[in-house]
Amino acid sequence: MKKTWIIIAVIVVLVFIVYRFFAGSYNNMVKYDETVITAWSDVENVYQRRADLIPNLVNTVKGYAAHEKETLTAVIEARAKATSVNVDANNLNAATMQQFQQAQSGLSSALSKLMVVVERYPDLKANQNFLELQSQLEGTENRIAVERRKFNATVKTYNTYIRSFPRNLIAGMYGFERKSQFKADEGASKAPEVKF
């Protein structure tokens, strides 16, 4: 009889250990997945801030540079394209991240062209509204970089957790998949050539 109780106790302890491992691993995967979703929301938030600043910037420039319509239209179109790309935080794969980054890169490129146009208008460069908007846009670009860095760090933590043995078995059973990170734009590793 004593031997039976020992076997039952060992089985109960083993079942409890296995349960705790599975439950703890699963709960941590959920926690890290939610952290990635929150970090993605923060990234989208700062990109939205940039998109919200652009109409004010374009309207300020319009008053000074009416004949630069092509550049202003390009900025407006790039903004529309960038805000139309919606990425589901639960589906952060390489293809969706690439699509999102391309739209945002197009907007960044259009804004760079706008800033070149601004250089031709000294009165505009001295306009208080324009200076404030330009400063806010610059601050937003810095926020974007910070949030992208944070997002990549949370994705790294999540991916490392779900890919580590034996958690990778549990992740596979419950459908936790690897998430994609932001990558540098193509050609970003090359220094730009400056000609005077």
JSON list of C-alpha atoms in Angstrom, two decimals:
[
{"chain": "A", "resi": 1, "resn": "MET", "atom": "CA", "xyz": [0.00, 0.00, 0.00]},
{"chain": "A", "resi": 2, "resn": "LYS", "atom": "CA", "xyz": [2.83, 2.37, 0.88]},
{"chain": "A", "resi": 3, "resn": "LYS", "atom": "CA", "xyz": [4.47, 1.73, -2.51]},
{"chain": "A", "resi": 4, "resn": "THR", "atom": "CA", "xyz": [1.23, 2.66, -4.31]},
{"chain": "A", "resi": 5, "resn": "TRP", "atom": "CA", "xyz": [1.02, 6.01, -2.50]},
{"chain": "A", "resi": 6, "resn": "ILE", "atom": "CA", "xyz": [4.63, 6.81, -3.44]},
{"chain": "A", "resi": 7, "resn": "ILE", "atom": "CA", "xyz": [3.95, 6.04, -7.12]},
{"chain": "A", "resi": 8, "resn": "ILE", "atom": "CA", "xyz": [0.79, 8.15, -7.06]},
{"chain": "A", "resi": 9, "resn": "ALA", "atom": "CA", "xyz": [2.67, 11.03, -5.37]},
{"chain": "A", "resi": 10, "resn": "VAL", "atom": "CA", "xyz": [5.47, 10.86, -7.97]},
{"chain": "A", "resi": 11, "resn": "ILE", "atom": "CA", "xyz": [2.94, 10.85, -10.82]},
{"chain": "A", "resi": 12, "resn": "VAL", "atom": "CA", "xyz": [1.07, 13.82, -9.30]},
{"chain": "A", "resi": 13, "resn": "VAL", "atom": "CA", "xyz": [4.33, 15.76, -8.89]},
{"chain": "A", "resi": 14, "resn": "LEU", "atom": "CA", "xyz": [5.39, 14.98, -12.47]},
{"chain": "A", "resi": 15, "resn": "VAL", "atom": "CA", "xyz": [1.97, 16.00, -13.83]},
{"chain": "A", "resi": 16, "resn": "PHE", "atom": "CA", "xyz": [2.15, 19.23, -11.82]},
{"chain": "A", "resi": 17, "resn": "ILE", "atom": "CA", "xyz": [5.69, 20.01, -13.13]},
{"chain": "A", "resi": 18, "resn": "VAL", "atom": "CA", "xyz": [4.68, 19.34, -16.74]},
{"chain": "A", "resi": 19, "resn": "TYR", "atom": "CA", "xyz": [1.52, 21.42, -16.32]},
{"chain": "A", "resi": 20, "resn": "ARG", "atom": "CA", "xyz": [3.47, 24.34, -14.81]},
{"chain": "A", "resi": 21, "resn": "PHE", "atom": "CA", "xyz": [6.00, 24.19, -17.63]},
{"chain": "A", "resi": 22, "resn": "PHE", "atom": "CA", "xyz": [3.33, 24.23, -20.35]},
{"chain": "A", "resi": 23, "resn": "ALA", "atom": "CA", "xyz": [1.15, 26.83, -18.62]},
{"chain": "A", "resi": 24, "resn": "GLY", "atom": "CA", "xyz": [4.10, 29.06, -17.75]},
{"chain": "A", "resi": 25, "resn": "SER", "atom": "CA", "xyz": [5.56, 28.86, -21.25]},
{"chain": "A", "resi": 26, "resn": "TYR", "atom": "CA", "xyz": [2.22, 29.49, -22.92]},
{"chain": "A", "resi": 27, "resn": "ASN", "atom": "CA", "xyz": [1.45, 32.45, -20.65]},
{"chain": "A", "resi": 28, "resn": "ASN", "atom": "CA", "xyz": [4.87, 33.97, -21.34]},
{"chain": "A", "resi": 29, "resn": "MET", "atom": "CA", "xyz": [4.33, 33.56, -25.09]},
{"chain": "A", "resi": 30, "resn": "VAL", "atom": "CA", "xyz": [1.03, 35.40, -24.77]},
{"chain": "A", "resi": 31, "resn": "LYS", "atom": "CA", "xyz": [2.71, 38.12, -22.70]},
{"chain": "A", "resi": 32, "resn": "TYR", "atom": "CA", "xyz": [5.53, 38.60, -25.23]},
{"chain": "A", "resi": 33, "resn": "ASP", "atom": "CA", "xyz": [3.07, 38.54, -28.13]},
{"chain": "A", "resi": 34, "resn": "GLU", "atom": "CA", "xyz": [1.02, 41.27, -26.48]},
{"chain": "A", "resi": 35, "resn": "THR", "atom": "CA", "xyz": [4.20, 43.28, -25.89]},
{"chain": "A", "resi": 36, "resn": "VAL", "atom": "CA", "xyz": [4.98, 43.07, -29.61]},
{"chain": "A", "resi": 37, "resn": "ILE", "atom": "CA", "xyz": [1.45, 44.19, -30.47]},
{"chain": "A", "resi": 38, "resn": "THR", "atom": "CA", "xyz": [1.77, 47.15, -28.09]},
{"chain": "A", "resi": 39, "resn": "ALA", "atom": "CA", "xyz": [5.16, 48.09, -29.53]},
{"chain": "A", "resi": 40, "resn": "TRP", "atom": "CA", "xyz": [3.70, 47.94, -33.05]},
{"chain": "A", "resi": 41, "resn": "SER", "atom": "CA", "xyz": [0.87, 50.26, -31.95]},
{"chain": "A", "resi": 42, "resn": "ASP", "atom": "CA", "xyz": [3.49, 52.71, -30.67]},
{"chain": "A", "resi": 43, "resn": "VAL", "atom": "CA", "xyz": [5.26, 52.59, -34.05]},
{"chain": "A", "resi": 44, "resn": "GLU", "atom": "CA", "xyz": [2.00, 53.23, -35.89]},
{"chain": "A", "resi": 45, "resn": "ASN", "atom": "CA", "xyz": [1.21, 56.05, -33.50]},
{"chain": "A", "resi": 46, "resn": "VAL", "atom": "CA", "xyz": [4.36, 58.02, -34.33]},
{"chain": "A", "resi": 47, "resn": "TYR", "atom": "CA", "xyz": [3.94, 57.38, -38.06]},
{"chain": "A", "resi": 48, "resn": "GLN", "atom": "CA", "xyz": [0.39, 58.72, -37.72]},
{"chain": "A", "resi": 49, "resn": "ARG", "atom": "CA", "xyz": [1.74, 61.79, -35.94]},
{"chain": "A", "resi": 50, "resn": "ARG", "atom": "CA", "xyz": [4.02, 62.41, -38.90]},
{"chain": "A", "resi": 51, "resn": "ALA", "atom": "CA", "xyz": [1.14, 61.94, -41.32]},
{"chain": "A", "resi": 52, "resn": "ASP", "atom": "CA", "xyz": [-0.96, 64.41, -39.32]},
{"chain": "A", "resi": 53, "resn": "LEU", "atom": "CA", "xyz": [1.77, 67.06, -39.43]},
{"chain": "A", "resi": 54, "resn": "ILE", "atom": "CA", "xyz": [2.25, 66.87, -43.20]},
{"chain": "A", "resi": 55, "resn": "PRO", "atom": "CA", "xyz": [-0.97, 68.67, -44.32]},
{"chain": "A", "resi": 56, "resn": "ASN", "atom": "CA", "xyz": [-0.08, 71.65, -42.10]},
{"chain": "A", "resi": 57, "resn": "LEU", "atom": "CA", "xyz": [3.45, 71.69, -43.50]},
{"chain": "A", "resi": 58, "resn": "VAL", "atom": "CA", "xyz": [2.20, 71.46, -47.09]},
{"chain": "A", "resi": 59, "resn": "ASN", "atom": "CA", "xyz": [-0.33, 74.26, -46.54]},
{"chain": "A", "resi": 60, "resn": "THR", "atom": "CA", "xyz": [2.37, 76.50, -45.07]},
{"chain": "A", "resi": 61, "resn": "VAL", "atom": "CA", "xyz": [4.66, 75.85, -48.03]},
{"chain": "A", "resi": 62, "resn": "LYS", "atom": "CA", "xyz": [1.77, 76.37, -50.50]},
{"chain": "A", "resi": 63, "resn": "GLY", "atom": "CA", "xyz": [1.43, 79.97, -49.47]},
{"chain": "A", "resi": 64, "resn": "TYR", "atom": "CA", "xyz": [5.04, 80.70, -50.42]},
{"chain": "A", "resi": 65, "resn": "ALA", "atom": "CA", "xyz": [5.71, 78.28, -53.24]},
{"chain": "A", "resi": 66, "resn": "ALA", "atom": "CA", "xyz": [2.53, 78.09, -55.27]},
{"chain": "A", "resi": 67, "resn": "HIS", "atom": "CA", "xyz": [4.36, 77.09, -58.46]},
{"chain": "A", "resi": 68, "resn": "GLU", "atom": "CA", "xyz": [5.91, 74.03, -56.75]},
{"chain": "A", "resi": 69, "resn": "LYS", "atom": "CA", "xyz": [2.62, 72.19, -57.21]},
{"chain": "A", "resi": 70, "resn": "GLU", "atom": "CA", "xyz": [4.24, 68.97, -58.46]},
{"chain": "A", "resi": 71, "resn": "THR", "atom": "CA", "xyz": [6.32, 68.53, -55.31]},
{"chain": "A", "resi": 72, "resn": "LEU", "atom": "CA", "xyz": [3.39, 69.37, -53.04]},
{"chain": "A", "resi": 73, "resn": "THR", "atom": "CA", "xyz": [1.15, 66.92, -54.88]},
{"chain": "A", "resi": 74, "resn": "ALA", "atom": "CA", "xyz": [3.81, 64.21, -54.56]},
{"chain": "A", "resi": 75, "resn": "VAL", "atom": "CA", "xyz": [3.94, 64.74, -50.80]},
{"chain": "A", "resi": 76, "resn": "ILE", "atom": "CA", "xyz": [0.16, 64.57, -50.48]},
{"chain": "A", "resi": 77, "resn": "GLU", "atom": "CA", "xyz": [0.00, 61.39, -52.59]},
{"chain": "A", "resi": 78, "resn": "ALA", "atom": "CA", "xyz": [2.84, 59.76, -50.65]},
{"chain": "A", "resi": 79, "resn": "ARG", "atom": "CA", "xyz": [1.05, 60.60, -47.39]},
{"chain": "A", "resi": 80, "resn": "ALA", "atom": "CA", "xyz": [-2.17, 59.06, -48.68]},
{"chain": "A", "resi": 81, "resn": "LYS", "atom": "CA", "xyz": [-0.33, 55.91, -49.73]},
{"chain": "A", "resi": 82, "resn": "ALA", "atom": "CA", "xyz": [1.53, 55.65, -46.41]},
{"chain": "A", "resi": 83, "resn": "THR", "atom": "CA", "xyz": [-1.64, 56.02, -44.35]},
{"chain": "A", "resi": 84, "resn": "SER", "atom": "CA", "xyz": [-3.55, 53.51, -46.49]},
{"chain": "A", "resi": 85, "resn": "VAL", "atom": "CA", "xyz": [-1.15, 50.66, -45.67]},
{"chain": "A", "resi": 86, "resn": "ASN", "atom": "CA", "xyz": [-2.52, 48.93, -42.59]},
{"chain": "A", "resi": 87, "resn": "VAL", "atom": "CA", "xyz": [-0.57, 46.13, -40.99]},
{"chain": "A", "resi": 88, "resn": "ASP", "atom": "CA", "xyz": [-2.22, 43.73, -38.57]},
{"chain": "A", "resi": 89, "resn": "ALA", "atom": "CA", "xyz": [-0.04, 43.38, -35.49]},
{"chain": "A", "resi": 90, "resn": "ASN", "atom": "CA", "xyz": [-0.93, 39.69, -35.34]},
{"chain": "A", "resi": 91, "resn": "ASN", "atom": "CA", "xyz": [0.46, 39.18, -38.86]},
{"chain": "A", "resi": 92, "resn": "LEU", "atom": "CA", "xyz": [3.88, 40.82, -38.76]},
{"chain": "A", "resi": 93, "resn": "ASN", "atom": "CA", "xyz": [5.62, 38.82, -41.46]},
{"chain": "A", "resi": 94, "resn": "ALA", "atom": "CA", "xyz": [8.35, 39.91, -43.85]},
{"chain": "A", "resi": 95, "resn": "ALA", "atom": "CA", "xyz": [5.96, 40.73, -46.72]},
{"chain": "A", "resi": 96, "resn": "THR", "atom": "CA", "xyz": [3.67, 43.00, -44.69]},
{"chain": "A", "resi": 97, "resn": "MET", "atom": "CA", "xyz": [6.63, 44.73, -43.05]},
{"chain": "A", "resi": 98, "resn": "GLN", "atom": "CA", "xyz": [8.21, 45.32, -46.49]},
{"chain": "A", "resi": 99, "resn": "GLN", "atom": "CA", "xyz": [4.97, 46.80, -47.82]},
{"chain": "A", "resi": 100, "resn": "PHE", "atom": "CA", "xyz": [4.68, 49.10, -44.80]},
{"chain": "A", "resi": 101, "resn": "GLN", "atom": "CA", "xyz": [8.31, 50.19, -45.04]},
{"chain": "A", "resi": 102, "resn": "GLN", "atom": "CA", "xyz": [8.02, 50.93, -48.77]},
{"chain": "A", "resi": 103, "resn": "ALA", "atom": "CA", "xyz": [5.04, 53.21, -48.19]},
{"chain": "A", "resi": 104, "resn": "GLN", "atom": "CA", "xyz": [6.83, 55.01, -45.35]},
{"chain": "A", "resi": 105, "resn": "SER", "atom": "CA", "xyz": [10.02, 55.32, -47.41]},
{"chain": "A", "resi": 106, "resn": "GLY", "atom": "CA", "xyz": [8.04, 56.91, -50.23]},
{"chain": "A", "resi": 107, "resn": "LEU", "atom": "CA", "xyz": [6.70, 59.48, -47.80]},
{"chain": "A", "resi": 108, "resn": "SER", "atom": "CA", "xyz": [10.17, 60.16, -46.40]},
{"chain": "A", "resi": 109, "resn": "SER", "atom": "CA", "xyz": [11.50, 60.66, -49.92]},
{"chain": "A", "resi": 110, "resn": "ALA", "atom": "CA", "xyz": [8.68, 63.07, -50.79]},
{"chain": "A", "resi": 111, "resn": "LEU", "atom": "CA", "xyz": [9.34, 65.04, -47.59]},
{"chain": "A", "resi": 112, "resn": "SER", "atom": "CA", "xyz": [13.04, 65.27, -48.46]},
{"chain": "A", "resi": 113, "resn": "LYS", "atom": "CA", "xyz": [12.13, 66.75, -51.85]},
{"chain": "A", "resi": 114, "resn": "LEU", "atom": "CA", "xyz": [9.82, 69.22, -50.11]},
{"chain": "A", "resi": 115, "resn": "MET", "atom": "CA", "xyz": [12.67, 70.34, -47.85]},
{"chain": "A", "resi": 116, "resn": "VAL", "atom": "CA", "xyz": [14.84, 70.93, -50.94]},
{"chain": "A", "resi": 117, "resn": "VAL", "atom": "CA", "xyz": [12.07, 73.14, -52.37]},
{"chain": "A", "resi": 118, "resn": "VAL", "atom": "CA", "xyz": [11.93, 75.07, -49.09]},
{"chain": "A", "resi": 119, "resn": "GLU", "atom": "CA", "xyz": [15.61, 75.99, -49.43]},
{"chain": "A", "resi": 120, "resn": "ARG", "atom": "CA", "xyz": [14.67, 78.20, -52.40]},
{"chain": "A", "resi": 121, "resn": "TYR", "atom": "CA", "xyz": [12.40, 80.39, -50.28]},
{"chain": "A", "resi": 122, "resn": "PRO", "atom": "CA", "xyz": [14.21, 82.39, -47.60]},
{"chain": "A", "resi": 123, "resn": "ASP", "atom": "CA", "xyz": [10.98, 84.01, -46.37]},
{"chain": "A", "resi": 124, "resn": "LEU", "atom": "CA", "xyz": [9.44, 80.59, -45.85]},
{"chain": "A", "resi": 125, "resn": "LYS", "atom": "CA", "xyz": [12.48, 79.33, -43.97]},
{"chain": "A", "resi": 126, "resn": "ALA", "atom": "CA", "xyz": [12.07, 82.27, -41.59]},
{"chain": "A", "resi": 127, "resn": "ASN", "atom": "CA", "xyz": [8.29, 81.81, -41.15]},
{"chain": "A", "resi": 128, "resn": "GLN", "atom": "CA", "xyz": [7.52, 80.94, -37.51]},
{"chain": "A", "resi": 129, "resn": "ASN", "atom": "CA", "xyz": [4.76, 78.45, -38.40]},
{"chain": "A", "resi": 130, "resn": "PHE", "atom": "CA", "xyz": [7.03, 76.65, -40.83]},
{"chain": "A", "resi": 131, "resn": "LEU", "atom": "CA", "xyz": [9.92, 76.55, -38.35]},
{"chain": "A", "resi": 132, "resn": "GLU", "atom": "CA", "xyz": [7.65, 75.10, -35.67]},
{"chain": "A", "resi": 133, "resn": "LEU", "atom": "CA", "xyz": [6.20, 72.48, -38.02]},
{"chain": "A", "resi": 134, "resn": "GLN", "atom": "CA", "xyz": [9.67, 71.59, -39.26]},
{"chain": "A", "resi": 135, "resn": "SER", "atom": "CA", "xyz": [10.85, 71.18, -35.67]},
{"chain": "A", "resi": 136, "resn": "GLN", "atom": "CA", "xyz": [7.86, 68.99, -34.81]},
{"chain": "A", "resi": 137, "resn": "LEU", "atom": "CA", "xyz": [8.46, 66.88, -37.90]},
{"chain": "A", "resi": 138, "resn": "GLU", "atom": "CA", "xyz": [12.12, 66.45, -36.99]},
{"chain": "A", "resi": 139, "resn": "GLY", "atom": "CA", "xyz": [11.14, 65.42, -33.47]},
{"chain": "A", "resi": 140, "resn": "THR", "atom": "CA", "xyz": [8.63, 62.97, -34.89]},
{"chain": "A", "resi": 141, "resn": "GLU", "atom": "CA", "xyz": [11.29, 61.41, -37.13]},
{"chain": "A", "resi": 142, "resn": "ASN", "atom": "CA", "xyz": [13.42, 60.89, -34.01]},
{"chain": "A", "resi": 143, "resn": "ARG", "atom": "CA", "xyz": [10.44, 59.32, -32.23]},
{"chain": "A", "resi": 144, "resn": "ILE", "atom": "CA", "xyz": [9.93, 56.99, -35.18]},
{"chain": "A", "resi": 145, "resn": "ALA", "atom": "CA", "xyz": [13.53, 55.82, -34.91]},
{"chain": "A", "resi": 146, "resn": "VAL", "atom": "CA", "xyz": [13.16, 55.25, -31.15]},
{"chain": "A", "resi": 147, "resn": "GLU", "atom": "CA", "xyz": [9.88, 53.34, -31.49]},
{"chain": "A", "resi": 148, "resn": "ARG", "atom": "CA", "xyz": [11.25, 51.20, -34.33]},
{"chain": "A", "resi": 149, "resn": "ARG", "atom": "CA", "xyz": [14.24, 50.34, -32.14]},
{"chain": "A", "resi": 150, "resn": "LYS", "atom": "CA", "xyz": [11.94, 49.42, -29.23]},
{"chain": "A", "resi": 151, "resn": "PHE", "atom": "CA", "xyz": [9.75, 47.37, -31.55]},
{"chain": "A", "resi": 152, "resn": "ASN", "atom": "CA", "xyz": [12.75, 45.44, -32.86]},
{"chain": "A", "resi": 153, "resn": "ALA", "atom": "CA", "xyz": [13.89, 44.73, -29.29]},
{"chain": "A", "resi": 154, "resn": "THR", "atom": "CA", "xyz": [10.47, 43.36, -28.28]},
{"chain": "A", "resi": 155, "resn": "VAL", "atom": "CA", "xyz": [10.27, 41.24, -31.44]},
{"chain": "A", "resi": 156, "resn": "LYS", "atom": "CA", "xyz": [13.75, 39.87, -30.70]},
{"chain": "A", "resi": 157, "resn": "THR", "atom": "CA", "xyz": [12.69, 38.90, -27.16]},
{"chain": "A", "resi": 158, "resn": "TYR", "atom": "CA", "xyz": [9.51, 37.26, -28.46]},
{"chain": "A", "resi": 159, "resn": "ASN", "atom": "CA", "xyz": [11.25, 35.41, -31.31]},
{"chain": "A", "resi": 160, "resn": "THR", "atom": "CA", "xyz": [14.05, 34.20, -29.03]},
{"chain": "A", "resi": 161, "resn": "TYR", "atom": "CA", "xyz": [11.54, 32.94, -26.48]},
{"chain": "A", "resi": 162, "resn": "ILE", "atom": "CA", "xyz": [9.37, 30.99, -28.93]},
{"chain": "A", "resi": 163, "resn": "ARG", "atom": "CA", "xyz": [12.33, 29.54, -30.84]},
{"chain": "A", "resi": 164, "resn": "SER", "atom": "CA", "xyz": [14.18, 28.23, -27.77]},
{"chain": "A", "resi": 165, "resn": "PHE", "atom": "CA", "xyz": [13.94, 24.51, -27.05]},
{"chain": "A", "resi": 166, "resn": "PRO", "atom": "CA", "xyz": [11.62, 23.09, -25.73]},
{"chain": "A", "resi": 167, "resn": "ARG", "atom": "CA", "xyz": [9.34, 26.15, -25.97]},
{"chain": "A", "resi": 168, "resn": "ASN", "atom": "CA", "xyz": [9.51, 25.93, -29.76]},
{"chain": "A", "resi": 169, "resn": "LEU", "atom": "CA", "xyz": [7.44, 22.73, -29.49]},
{"chain": "A", "resi": 170, "resn": "ILE", "atom": "CA", "xyz": [4.78, 24.51, -27.45]},
{"chain": "A", "resi": 171, "resn": "ALA", "atom": "CA", "xyz": [4.85, 27.53, -29.76]},
{"chain": "A", "resi": 172, "resn": "GLY", "atom": "CA", "xyz": [4.28, 25.25, -32.74]},
{"chain": "A", "resi": 173, "resn": "MET", "atom": "CA", "xyz": [1.37, 23.52, -31.00]},
{"chain": "A", "resi": 174, "resn": "TYR", "atom": "CA", "xyz": [-0.37, 26.81, -30.22]},
{"chain": "A", "resi": 175, "resn": "GLY", "atom": "CA", "xyz": [0.44, 28.67, -33.44]},
{"chain": "A", "resi": 176, "resn": "PHE", "atom": "CA", "xyz": [2.93, 31.23, -32.15]},
{"chain": "A", "resi": 177, "resn": "GLU", "atom": "CA", "xyz": [4.95, 32.26, -35.19]},
{"chain": "A", "resi": 178, "resn": "ARG", "atom": "CA", "xyz": [8.09, 34.26, -35.68]},
{"chain": "A", "resi": 179, "resn": "LYS", "atom": "CA", "xyz": [7.51, 38.01, -36.19]},
{"chain": "A", "resi": 180, "resn": "SER", "atom": "CA", "xyz": [9.44, 40.24, -38.59]},
{"chain": "A", "resi": 181, "resn": "GLN", "atom": "CA", "xyz": [11.49, 43.23, -37.56]},
{"chain": "A", "resi": 182, "resn": "PHE", "atom": "CA", "xyz": [12.12, 46.54, -39.26]},
{"chain": "A", "resi": 183, "resn": "LYS", "atom": "CA", "xyz": [15.08, 46.42, -41.57]},
{"chain": "A", "resi": 184, "resn": "ALA", "atom": "CA", "xyz": [17.10, 49.28, -43.01]},
{"chain": "A", "resi": 185, "resn": "ASP", "atom": "CA", "xyz": [15.96, 50.54, -46.38]},
{"chain": "A", "resi": 186, "resn": "GLU", "atom": "CA", "xyz": [17.79, 49.13, -49.35]},
{"chain": "A", "resi": 187, "resn": "GLY", "atom": "CA", "xyz": [21.00, 51.06, -49.94]},
{"chain": "A", "resi": 188, "resn": "ALA", "atom": "CA", "xyz": [20.93, 52.65, -46.47]},
{"chain": "A", "resi": 189, "resn": "SER", "atom": "CA", "xyz": [24.31, 51.14, -45.65]},
{"chain": "A", "resi": 190, "resn": "LYS", "atom": "CA", "xyz": [25.99, 53.24, -48.37]},
{"chain": "A", "resi": 191, "resn": "ALA", "atom": "CA", "xyz": [26.99, 56.76, -47.43]},
{"chain": "A", "resi": 192, "resn": "PRO", "atom": "CA", "xyz": [25.28, 59.36, -49.63]},
{"chain": "A", "resi": 193, "resn": "GLU", "atom": "CA", "xyz": [27.52, 61.16, -52.10]},
{"chain": "A", "resi": 194, "resn": "VAL", "atom": "CA", "xyz": [27.63, 64.89, -51.45]},
{"chain": "A", "resi": 195, "resn": "LYS", "atom": "CA", "xyz": [28.63, 67.18, -54.31]},
{"chain": "A", "resi": 196, "resn": "PHE", "atom": "CA", "xyz": [29.19, 70.90, -54.09]}
]
